[in-house]
XYZ file of C-alpha atoms in Angstrom:
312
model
C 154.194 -15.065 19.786
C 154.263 -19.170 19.937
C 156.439 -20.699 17.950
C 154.638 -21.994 14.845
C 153.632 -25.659 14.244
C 155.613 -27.596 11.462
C 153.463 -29.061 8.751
C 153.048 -31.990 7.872
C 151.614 -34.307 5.220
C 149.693 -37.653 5.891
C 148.371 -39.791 3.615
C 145.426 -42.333 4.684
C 145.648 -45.779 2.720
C 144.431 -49.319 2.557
C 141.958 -51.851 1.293
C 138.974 -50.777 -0.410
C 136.006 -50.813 2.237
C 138.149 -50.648 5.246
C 136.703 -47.160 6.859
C 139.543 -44.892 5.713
C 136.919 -41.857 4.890
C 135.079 -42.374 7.671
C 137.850 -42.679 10.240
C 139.717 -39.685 8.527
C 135.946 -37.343 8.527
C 135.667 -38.397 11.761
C 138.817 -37.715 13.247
C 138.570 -34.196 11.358
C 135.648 -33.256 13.053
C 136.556 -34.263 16.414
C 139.590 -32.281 15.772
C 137.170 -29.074 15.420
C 138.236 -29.136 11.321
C 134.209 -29.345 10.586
C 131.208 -28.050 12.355
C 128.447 -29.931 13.444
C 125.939 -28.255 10.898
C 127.590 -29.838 8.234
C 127.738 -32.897 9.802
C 124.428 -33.214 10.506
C 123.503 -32.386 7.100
C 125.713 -34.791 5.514
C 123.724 -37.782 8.012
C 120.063 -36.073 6.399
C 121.750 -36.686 2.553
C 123.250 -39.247 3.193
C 120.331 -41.282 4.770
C 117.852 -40.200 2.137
C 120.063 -42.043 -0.214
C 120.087 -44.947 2.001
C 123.899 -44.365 2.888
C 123.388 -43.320 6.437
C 126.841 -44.729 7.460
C 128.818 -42.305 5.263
C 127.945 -39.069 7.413
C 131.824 -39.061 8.111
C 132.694 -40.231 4.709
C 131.308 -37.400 2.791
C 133.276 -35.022 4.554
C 136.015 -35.558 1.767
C 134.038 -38.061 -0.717
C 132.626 -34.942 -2.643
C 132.229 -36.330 -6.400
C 129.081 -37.582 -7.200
C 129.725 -40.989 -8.259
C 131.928 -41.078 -4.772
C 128.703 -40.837 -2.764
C 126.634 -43.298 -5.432
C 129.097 -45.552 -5.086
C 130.089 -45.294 -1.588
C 133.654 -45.607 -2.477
C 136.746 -43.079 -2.969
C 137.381 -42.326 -6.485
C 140.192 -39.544 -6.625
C 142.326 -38.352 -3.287
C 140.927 -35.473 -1.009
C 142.984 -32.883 1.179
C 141.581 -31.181 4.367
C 143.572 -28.932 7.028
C 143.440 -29.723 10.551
C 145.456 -28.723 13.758
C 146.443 -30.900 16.649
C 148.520 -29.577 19.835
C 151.895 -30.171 17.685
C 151.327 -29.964 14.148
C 149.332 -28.578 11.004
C 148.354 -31.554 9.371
C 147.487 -32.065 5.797
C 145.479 -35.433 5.348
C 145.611 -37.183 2.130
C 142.545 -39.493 1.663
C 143.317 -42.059 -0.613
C 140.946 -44.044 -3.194
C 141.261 -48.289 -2.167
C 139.774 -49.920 -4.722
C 142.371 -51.269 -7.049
C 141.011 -49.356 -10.339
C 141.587 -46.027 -8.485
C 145.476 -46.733 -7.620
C 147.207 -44.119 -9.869
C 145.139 -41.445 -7.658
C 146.619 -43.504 -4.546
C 150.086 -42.897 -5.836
C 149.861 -39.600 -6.605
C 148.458 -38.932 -2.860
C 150.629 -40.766 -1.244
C 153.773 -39.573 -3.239
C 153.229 -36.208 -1.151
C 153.418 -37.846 2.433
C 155.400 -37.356 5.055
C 153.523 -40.022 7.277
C 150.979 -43.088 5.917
C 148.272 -44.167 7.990
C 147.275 -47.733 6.859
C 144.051 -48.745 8.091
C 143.185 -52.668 8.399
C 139.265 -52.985 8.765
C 138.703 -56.309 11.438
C 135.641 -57.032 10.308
C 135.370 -60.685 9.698
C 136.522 -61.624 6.314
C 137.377 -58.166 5.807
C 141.048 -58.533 7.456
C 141.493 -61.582 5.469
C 140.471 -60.058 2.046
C 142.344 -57.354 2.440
C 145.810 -58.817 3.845
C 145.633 -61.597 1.153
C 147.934 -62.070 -1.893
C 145.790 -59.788 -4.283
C 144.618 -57.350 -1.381
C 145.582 -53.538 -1.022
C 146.861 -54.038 2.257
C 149.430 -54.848 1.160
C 150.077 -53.301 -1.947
C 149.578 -49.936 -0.373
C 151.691 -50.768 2.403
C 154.537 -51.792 -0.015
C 153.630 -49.088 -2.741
C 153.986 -46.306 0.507
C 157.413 -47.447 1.493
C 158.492 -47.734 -2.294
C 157.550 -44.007 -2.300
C 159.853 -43.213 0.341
C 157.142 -42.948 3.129
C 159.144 -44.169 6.054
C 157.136 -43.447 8.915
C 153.692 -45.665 9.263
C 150.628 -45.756 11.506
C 148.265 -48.757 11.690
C 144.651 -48.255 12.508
C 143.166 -51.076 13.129
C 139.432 -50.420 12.178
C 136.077 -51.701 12.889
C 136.899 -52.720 16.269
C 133.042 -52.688 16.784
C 132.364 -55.590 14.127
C 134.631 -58.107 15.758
C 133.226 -61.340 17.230
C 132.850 -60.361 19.941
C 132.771 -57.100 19.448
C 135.829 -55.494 20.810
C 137.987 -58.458 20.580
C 141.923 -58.781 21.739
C 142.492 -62.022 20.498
C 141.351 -60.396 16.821
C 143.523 -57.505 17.665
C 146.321 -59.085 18.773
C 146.221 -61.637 15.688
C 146.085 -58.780 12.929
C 148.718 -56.966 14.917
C 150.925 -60.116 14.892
C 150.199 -60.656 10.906
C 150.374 -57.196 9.675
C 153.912 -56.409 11.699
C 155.085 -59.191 10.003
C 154.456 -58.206 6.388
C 155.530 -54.814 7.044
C 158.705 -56.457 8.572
C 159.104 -58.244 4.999
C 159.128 -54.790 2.993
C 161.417 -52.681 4.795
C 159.778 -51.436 7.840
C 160.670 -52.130 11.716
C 157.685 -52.582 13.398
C 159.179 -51.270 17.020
C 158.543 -48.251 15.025
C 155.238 -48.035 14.058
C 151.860 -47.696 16.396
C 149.122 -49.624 16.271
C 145.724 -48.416 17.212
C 142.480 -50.311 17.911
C 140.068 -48.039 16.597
C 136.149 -47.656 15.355
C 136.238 -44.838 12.793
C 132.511 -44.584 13.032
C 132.016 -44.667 16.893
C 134.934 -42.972 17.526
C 136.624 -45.375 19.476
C 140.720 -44.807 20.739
C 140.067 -41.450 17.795
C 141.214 -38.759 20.759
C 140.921 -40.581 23.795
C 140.615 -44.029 25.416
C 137.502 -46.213 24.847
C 135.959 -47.660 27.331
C 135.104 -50.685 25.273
C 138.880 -51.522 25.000
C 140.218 -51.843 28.193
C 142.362 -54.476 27.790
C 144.569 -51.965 25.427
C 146.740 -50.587 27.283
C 148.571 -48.148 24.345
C 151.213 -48.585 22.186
C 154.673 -48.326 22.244
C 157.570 -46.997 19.373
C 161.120 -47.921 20.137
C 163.629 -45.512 17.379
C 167.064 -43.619 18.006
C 164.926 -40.462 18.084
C 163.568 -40.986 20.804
C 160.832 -43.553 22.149
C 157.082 -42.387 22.363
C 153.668 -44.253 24.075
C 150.195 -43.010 23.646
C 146.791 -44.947 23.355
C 144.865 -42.652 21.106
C 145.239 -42.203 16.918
C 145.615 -38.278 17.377
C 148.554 -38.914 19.903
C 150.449 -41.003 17.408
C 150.012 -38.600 14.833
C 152.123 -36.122 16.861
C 154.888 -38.686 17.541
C 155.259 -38.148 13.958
C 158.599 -37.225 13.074
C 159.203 -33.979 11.850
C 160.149 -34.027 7.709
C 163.247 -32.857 7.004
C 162.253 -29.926 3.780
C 164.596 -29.087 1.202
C 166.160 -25.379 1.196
C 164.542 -22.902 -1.023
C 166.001 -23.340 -4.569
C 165.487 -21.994 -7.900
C 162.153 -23.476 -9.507
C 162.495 -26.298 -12.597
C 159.727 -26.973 -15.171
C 160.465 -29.342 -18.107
C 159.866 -28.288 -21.278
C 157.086 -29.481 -23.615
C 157.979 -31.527 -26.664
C 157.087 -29.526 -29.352
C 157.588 -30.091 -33.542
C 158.717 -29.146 -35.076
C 161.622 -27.523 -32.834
C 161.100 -23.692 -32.332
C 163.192 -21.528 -34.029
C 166.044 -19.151 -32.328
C 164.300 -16.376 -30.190
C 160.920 -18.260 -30.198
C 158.780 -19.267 -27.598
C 159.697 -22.202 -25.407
C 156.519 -23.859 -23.754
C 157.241 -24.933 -20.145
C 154.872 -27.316 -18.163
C 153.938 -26.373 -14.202
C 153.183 -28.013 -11.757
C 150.053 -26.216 -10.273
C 152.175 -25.314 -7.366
C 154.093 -23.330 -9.131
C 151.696 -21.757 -10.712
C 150.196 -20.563 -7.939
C 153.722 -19.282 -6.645
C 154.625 -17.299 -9.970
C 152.415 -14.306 -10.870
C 151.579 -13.159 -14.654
C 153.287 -10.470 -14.081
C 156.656 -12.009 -12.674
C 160.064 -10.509 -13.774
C 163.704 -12.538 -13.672
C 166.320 -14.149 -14.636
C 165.496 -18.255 -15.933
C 168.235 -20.303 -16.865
C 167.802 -22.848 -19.806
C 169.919 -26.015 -19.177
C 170.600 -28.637 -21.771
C 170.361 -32.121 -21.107
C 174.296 -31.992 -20.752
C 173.666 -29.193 -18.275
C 175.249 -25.838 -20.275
C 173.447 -23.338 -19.208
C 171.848 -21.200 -22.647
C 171.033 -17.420 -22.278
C 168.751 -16.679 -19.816
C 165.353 -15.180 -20.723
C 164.041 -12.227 -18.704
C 160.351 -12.659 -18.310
C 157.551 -15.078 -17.526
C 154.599 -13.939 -18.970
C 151.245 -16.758 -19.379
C 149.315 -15.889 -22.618
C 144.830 -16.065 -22.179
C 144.393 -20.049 -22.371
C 147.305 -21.151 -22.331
C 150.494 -23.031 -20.780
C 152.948 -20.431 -19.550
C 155.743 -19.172 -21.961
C 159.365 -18.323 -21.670
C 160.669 -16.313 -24.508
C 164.295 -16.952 -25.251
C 166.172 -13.635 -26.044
């Protein structure tokens, strides 16, 4: 058997409007993570709303008022493979309202992918002093997302279309600004890119051929590519904690329970999923001051409600 791929988390941030659903539908279904079918069906909805552009979008914009609005509301997950890794991508809401929801995506990275839309006006909006450029470039490497990708989008609405000079002049502004919060921009690739022609996605375009790739520079090693799907496998590899004993933190409750009563633990849905109803052994209460209590036995979820721990 082949050794098995590491997974890996990425989360896809950056201004509101800037293509990250589209780029990140597209590059799943070049990737082979969607079928045709349902891409052609999602053109046929999408155009009899008068949204023809969001084919790719709706592959993870799923909530109604996502697709009436034509804007990420709450962050969507989809599976996909490449020749390295199993990626989980993380597609993140841009508009400002929505940036609890970015947070909480991006808080489960491994890897951000910021994409900068070149659009006239549209770099400047977003790169300016209220913009979520850069407030979800600063707000990923606050999280501890150290590693960062920057697609530069909309390559095809450049004047002229295609341009260097705007390429080079985002590159030269945005490497700057991510110099100022904490990352070395040796480090991190940037990617000309059309998320909805497909452009530098998995191979090189022909309508770029002054790019000749990009280049990281890091102790780990250094790395080159030209597409987006080979600078997601220079990714490093996350280092994962060992296996340890699960925590949940107790809800407040009053009055306080009684000795031998119930004590009401809230879980993550993770865990949930990794506990069964039926699941017998040993959990250790710890005080704040860390004394460990008696332990209780079993954890057993009553019909509609939180799981319970009952302290013996």
């Amino acid at each position: 058997m082949g050794k098995e791929k590491t997974h890996i988390n990425i989360v896809v941030i950056g201004h509101v409007d800037s293509g990250k659903s589209t780029t990140t539908g597209h590059l799943i279904y070049k990737c082979g993570g969607i079928d045709k079918r349902t891409i052609e069906k999602f053109e046929k909805e999408a155009a009899e709303m008068g949204k023809g552009s969001f084919k790719y979008a709706w592959v993870l914009d799923k909530l109604k008022a996502e697709r009436e609005r034509g804007i990420t509301i709450d962050i969507s997950l989809w599976k996909f493979e490449t020749t390295k890794y199993y990626i989980t991508i993380i597609d993140a809401p841009g508009h400002r309202d929505f940036i609890k929801n970015m947070i909480t995506g991006t808080s489960q990275a491994d890897c951000a992918v910021l994409i900068v839309a070149a659009g006239v006006g549209e770099f400047e909006a977003g790169i300016s002093k209220n913009g979520q450029t850069r407030e979800h470039a600063l707000l990923a490497y606050t999280l501890g997302v150290k590693q960062l990708i920057v697609g530069v989008n909309k390559m095809d609405s450049t004047e002229p279309a295609y341009s260097e000079k705007r390429y080079d002049e985002i590159v030269k502004e945005v490497s700057a600004y991510i110099k100022k919060i904490g990352y070395n921009p040796a480090t991190v690739p940037f990617v000309p890119i059309s998320g909805w022609h497909g452009d530098n996605m998995l191979e090189p375009s022909p309508n770029m051929p002054w790019f000749k790739g990009w280049k990281v520079e890091r102790k780990e090693g250094n790395a080159s590519g030209v597409s987006l799907l080979e600078a997601l496998d220079t990714i490093l590899p996350p280092t994962r904690p060992p296996p340890a004993p699960a925590l949940a933190p107790p809800l407040p409750r009053r009055p306080a329970p009684p000795p031998g009563a119930c004590l009401h633990l809230r879980l993550s849905e993770a865990l949930r999923q990794r506990l069964d109803a039926r699941h017998q052994g040993p959990v250790e209460v710890l005080q704040k001051e860390k004394r460990p209590r008696r332990p209780g036995f079993r954890l057993q979820p009553p019909p509609r409600s939180v799981p319970v721990l009952p302290i013996n």
